[in-house]
Amino acid sequence: MPASDKLRGALRILVGVGRERPHLYQMLFRRPGHRPEELSEGLDHVRGRLCTPAGDPAADRVRAAGRFQDEFLPLVAELVGEPNARHYGTLLLAGTHGIADMELSGHLGTGMLRTTADELPDTLVRMVADAGEAT
């Protein structure tokens, strides 16, 4: 499968998670130091003992968010090359985050914009692919 198709799929999944499970989506984009796994070693120990027994869905979601972030940049690198992956990966994530947020806030449903959250990730990937080929 071409890298552009993989990225489109990943971005559509992000938009879908934002739409269907906004709390999970927000965990993906919390600032460093504000994610549950980054608060502190002592708090992690307490939280692990009291709040996150083995198989806890919340702990599994935190790990899934980390896995997504670890797997995303290699997909971008397939499309635009390793030297450009962080730059364009950031652009793709920022754009997709904005798309999901605009959809959740109702701004994409207005008559003025006349587009949907389902169309925009395709446009982002196409723009990044074109820019990656030009560099």
Short mmCIF file of the C-alpha atoms (twelve columns), coordinates in Angstrom:
data_MODEL
# 
_entry.id   MODEL 
# 
loop_
_atom_site.group_PDB 
_atom_site.id 
_atom_site.type_symbol 
_atom_site.label_atom_id 
_atom_site.label_alt_id 
_atom_site.label_comp_id 
_atom_site.label_asym_id 
_atom_site.label_seq_id 
_atom_site.Cartn_x 
_atom_site.Cartn_y 
_atom_site.Cartn_z 
_atom_site.pdbx_PDB_model_num 
ATOM 1   C CA . MET A 1   0.000   0.000  0.000  1 
ATOM 2   C CA . PRO A 2   1.433   3.437  -0.874 1 
ATOM 3   C CA . ALA A 3   2.592   5.656  1.982  1 
ATOM 4   C CA . SER A 4   0.031   8.309  1.047  1 
ATOM 5   C CA . ASP A 5   -2.810  5.796  1.496  1 
ATOM 6   C CA . LYS A 6   -1.435  4.735  4.878  1 
ATOM 7   C CA . LEU A 7   -1.234  8.360  6.013  1 
ATOM 8   C CA . ARG A 8   -4.737  9.147  4.777  1 
ATOM 9   C CA . GLY A 9   -5.994  6.178  6.755  1 
ATOM 10  C CA . ALA A 10  -4.137  7.246  9.900  1 
ATOM 11  C CA . LEU A 11  -5.433  10.814 9.676  1 
ATOM 12  C CA . ARG A 12  -8.984  9.653  9.022  1 
ATOM 13  C CA . ILE A 13  -8.718  7.458  12.117 1 
ATOM 14  C CA . LEU A 14  -7.611  10.485 14.144 1 
ATOM 15  C CA . VAL A 15  -10.571 12.511 12.908 1 
ATOM 16  C CA . GLY A 16  -12.856 9.565  13.662 1 
ATOM 17  C CA . VAL A 17  -11.507 9.212  17.193 1 
ATOM 18  C CA . GLY A 18  -11.998 12.962 17.689 1 
ATOM 19  C CA . ARG A 19  -15.570 12.612 16.500 1 
ATOM 20  C CA . GLU A 20  -16.511 9.439  18.340 1 
ATOM 21  C CA . ARG A 21  -14.301 9.537  21.448 1 
ATOM 22  C CA . PRO A 22  -13.208 13.115 22.124 1 
ATOM 23  C CA . HIS A 23  -11.707 12.321 25.545 1 
ATOM 24  C CA . LEU A 24  -9.415  9.677  24.050 1 
ATOM 25  C CA . TYR A 25  -8.523  12.067 21.244 1 
ATOM 26  C CA . GLN A 26  -7.530  14.758 23.744 1 
ATOM 27  C CA . MET A 27  -5.136  12.325 25.431 1 
ATOM 28  C CA . LEU A 28  -3.184  12.068 22.184 1 
ATOM 29  C CA . PHE A 29  -2.550  15.810 22.148 1 
ATOM 30  C CA . ARG A 30  -1.896  16.653 25.789 1 
ATOM 31  C CA . ARG A 31  1.209   18.731 26.380 1 
ATOM 32  C CA . PRO A 32  4.343   16.922 27.536 1 
ATOM 33  C CA . GLY A 33  4.303   16.691 31.314 1 
ATOM 34  C CA . HIS A 34  0.503   16.599 31.363 1 
ATOM 35  C CA . ARG A 35  0.054   13.052 30.164 1 
ATOM 36  C CA . PRO A 36  -0.665  10.590 32.953 1 
ATOM 37  C CA . GLU A 37  2.470   8.564  32.200 1 
ATOM 38  C CA . GLU A 38  4.709   11.665 32.479 1 
ATOM 39  C CA . LEU A 39  3.551   13.234 35.739 1 
ATOM 40  C CA . SER A 40  6.155   11.761 38.048 1 
ATOM 41  C CA . GLU A 41  7.607   8.480  39.120 1 
ATOM 42  C CA . GLY A 42  6.013   8.619  42.577 1 
ATOM 43  C CA . LEU A 43  2.593   9.511  41.226 1 
ATOM 44  C CA . ASP A 44  2.948   6.833  38.556 1 
ATOM 45  C CA . HIS A 45  3.628   4.261  41.258 1 
ATOM 46  C CA . VAL A 46  0.568   5.297  43.269 1 
ATOM 47  C CA . ARG A 47  -1.617  5.545  40.190 1 
ATOM 48  C CA . GLY A 48  -0.388  2.162  39.007 1 
ATOM 49  C CA . ARG A 49  -1.155  0.506  42.310 1 
ATOM 50  C CA . LEU A 50  -4.513  2.176  42.932 1 
ATOM 51  C CA . CYS A 51  -5.957  3.093  39.569 1 
ATOM 52  C CA . THR A 52  -4.541  1.020  36.746 1 
ATOM 53  C CA . PRO A 53  -4.625  -2.694 37.413 1 
ATOM 54  C CA . ALA A 54  -3.491  -4.982 34.616 1 
ATOM 55  C CA . GLY A 55  -5.832  -4.757 31.664 1 
ATOM 56  C CA . ASP A 56  -7.237  -1.353 32.702 1 
ATOM 57  C CA . PRO A 57  -8.788  0.298  29.604 1 
ATOM 58  C CA . ALA A 58  -7.543  3.792  30.544 1 
ATOM 59  C CA . ALA A 59  -3.939  2.598  30.851 1 
ATOM 60  C CA . ASP A 60  -4.315  0.724  27.570 1 
ATOM 61  C CA . ARG A 61  -5.483  3.951  25.879 1 
ATOM 62  C CA . VAL A 62  -2.425  5.839  27.129 1 
ATOM 63  C CA . ARG A 63  -0.163  3.125  25.728 1 
ATOM 64  C CA . ALA A 64  -2.094  3.156  22.434 1 
ATOM 65  C CA . ALA A 65  -1.594  6.918  22.158 1 
ATOM 66  C CA . GLY A 66  2.154   6.451  22.593 1 
ATOM 67  C CA . ARG A 67  2.232   3.683  19.992 1 
ATOM 68  C CA . PHE A 68  0.402   5.887  17.482 1 
ATOM 69  C CA . GLN A 69  2.943   8.641  17.915 1 
ATOM 70  C CA . ASP A 70  5.825   6.165  17.540 1 
ATOM 71  C CA . GLU A 71  4.388   4.720  14.329 1 
ATOM 72  C CA . PHE A 72  3.283   7.966  12.682 1 
ATOM 73  C CA . LEU A 73  6.658   9.505  11.795 1 
ATOM 74  C CA . PRO A 74  7.902   6.425  9.918  1 
ATOM 75  C CA . LEU A 75  4.764   6.654  7.743  1 
ATOM 76  C CA . VAL A 76  5.512   10.300 7.012  1 
ATOM 77  C CA . ALA A 77  9.150   9.423  6.262  1 
ATOM 78  C CA . GLU A 78  7.979   6.929  3.651  1 
ATOM 79  C CA . LEU A 79  6.217   9.781  1.866  1 
ATOM 80  C CA . VAL A 80  8.650   12.692 2.225  1 
ATOM 81  C CA . GLY A 81  11.939  11.134 3.359  1 
ATOM 82  C CA . GLU A 82  13.533  10.938 6.788  1 
ATOM 83  C CA . PRO A 83  15.022  14.471 6.804  1 
ATOM 84  C CA . ASN A 84  11.575  16.012 6.223  1 
ATOM 85  C CA . ALA A 85  9.474   13.632 8.346  1 
ATOM 86  C CA . ARG A 86  9.253   15.715 11.524 1 
ATOM 87  C CA . HIS A 87  8.466   18.935 9.669  1 
ATOM 88  C CA . TYR A 88  5.702   17.462 7.532  1 
ATOM 89  C CA . GLY A 89  4.511   15.117 10.272 1 
ATOM 90  C CA . THR A 90  3.954   18.113 12.525 1 
ATOM 91  C CA . LEU A 91  2.089   19.878 9.743  1 
ATOM 92  C CA . LEU A 92  -0.132  16.840 9.156  1 
ATOM 93  C CA . LEU A 93  -0.913  16.409 12.849 1 
ATOM 94  C CA . ALA A 94  -1.558  20.121 13.396 1 
ATOM 95  C CA . GLY A 95  -3.835  20.235 10.363 1 
ATOM 96  C CA . THR A 96  -5.710  17.114 11.399 1 
ATOM 97  C CA . HIS A 97  -6.029  18.365 14.964 1 
ATOM 98  C CA . GLY A 98  -7.548  21.584 13.610 1 
ATOM 99  C CA . ILE A 99  -9.909  19.628 11.377 1 
ATOM 100 C CA . ALA A 100 -11.118 17.486 14.271 1 
ATOM 101 C CA . ASP A 101 -11.510 20.521 16.513 1 
ATOM 102 C CA . MET A 102 -13.424 22.479 13.864 1 
ATOM 103 C CA . GLU A 103 -15.749 19.547 13.346 1 
ATOM 104 C CA . LEU A 104 -16.365 19.107 17.093 1 
ATOM 105 C CA . SER A 105 -17.092 22.820 17.480 1 
ATOM 106 C CA . GLY A 106 -19.515 22.777 14.539 1 
ATOM 107 C CA . HIS A 107 -17.523 25.118 12.309 1 
ATOM 108 C CA . LEU A 108 -17.191 22.720 9.383  1 
ATOM 109 C CA . GLY A 109 -20.956 22.298 9.135  1 
ATOM 110 C CA . THR A 110 -21.479 25.932 8.227  1 
ATOM 111 C CA . GLY A 111 -22.627 26.851 4.744  1 
ATOM 112 C CA . MET A 112 -19.652 29.167 4.318  1 
ATOM 113 C CA . LEU A 113 -16.919 26.507 4.394  1 
ATOM 114 C CA . ARG A 114 -18.769 23.772 2.479  1 
ATOM 115 C CA . THR A 115 -16.327 21.014 3.292  1 
ATOM 116 C CA . THR A 116 -16.219 18.069 5.655  1 
ATOM 117 C CA . ALA A 117 -13.744 16.590 8.090  1 
ATOM 118 C CA . ASP A 118 -13.720 13.482 5.919  1 
ATOM 119 C CA . GLU A 119 -12.422 15.335 2.830  1 
ATOM 120 C CA . LEU A 120 -9.716  17.451 4.403  1 
ATOM 121 C CA . PRO A 121 -7.174  14.764 5.458  1 
ATOM 122 C CA . ASP A 122 -6.938  13.685 1.808  1 
ATOM 123 C CA . THR A 123 -6.111  17.263 0.837  1 
ATOM 124 C CA . LEU A 124 -3.467  17.536 3.571  1 
ATOM 125 C CA . VAL A 125 -1.729  14.340 2.476  1 
ATOM 126 C CA . ARG A 126 -1.822  15.392 -1.181 1 
ATOM 127 C CA . MET A 127 -0.317  18.800 -0.327 1 
ATOM 128 C CA . VAL A 128 2.436   17.237 1.796  1 
ATOM 129 C CA . ALA A 129 3.209   14.625 -0.885 1 
ATOM 130 C CA . ASP A 130 3.506   17.382 -3.500 1 
ATOM 131 C CA . ALA A 131 5.714   19.503 -1.252 1 
ATOM 132 C CA . GLY A 132 7.863   16.498 -0.362 1 
ATOM 133 C CA . GLU A 133 8.482   15.777 -4.029 1 
ATOM 134 C CA . ALA A 134 9.515   19.385 -4.620 1 
ATOM 135 C CA . THR A 135 12.194  19.370 -1.894 1 
# 
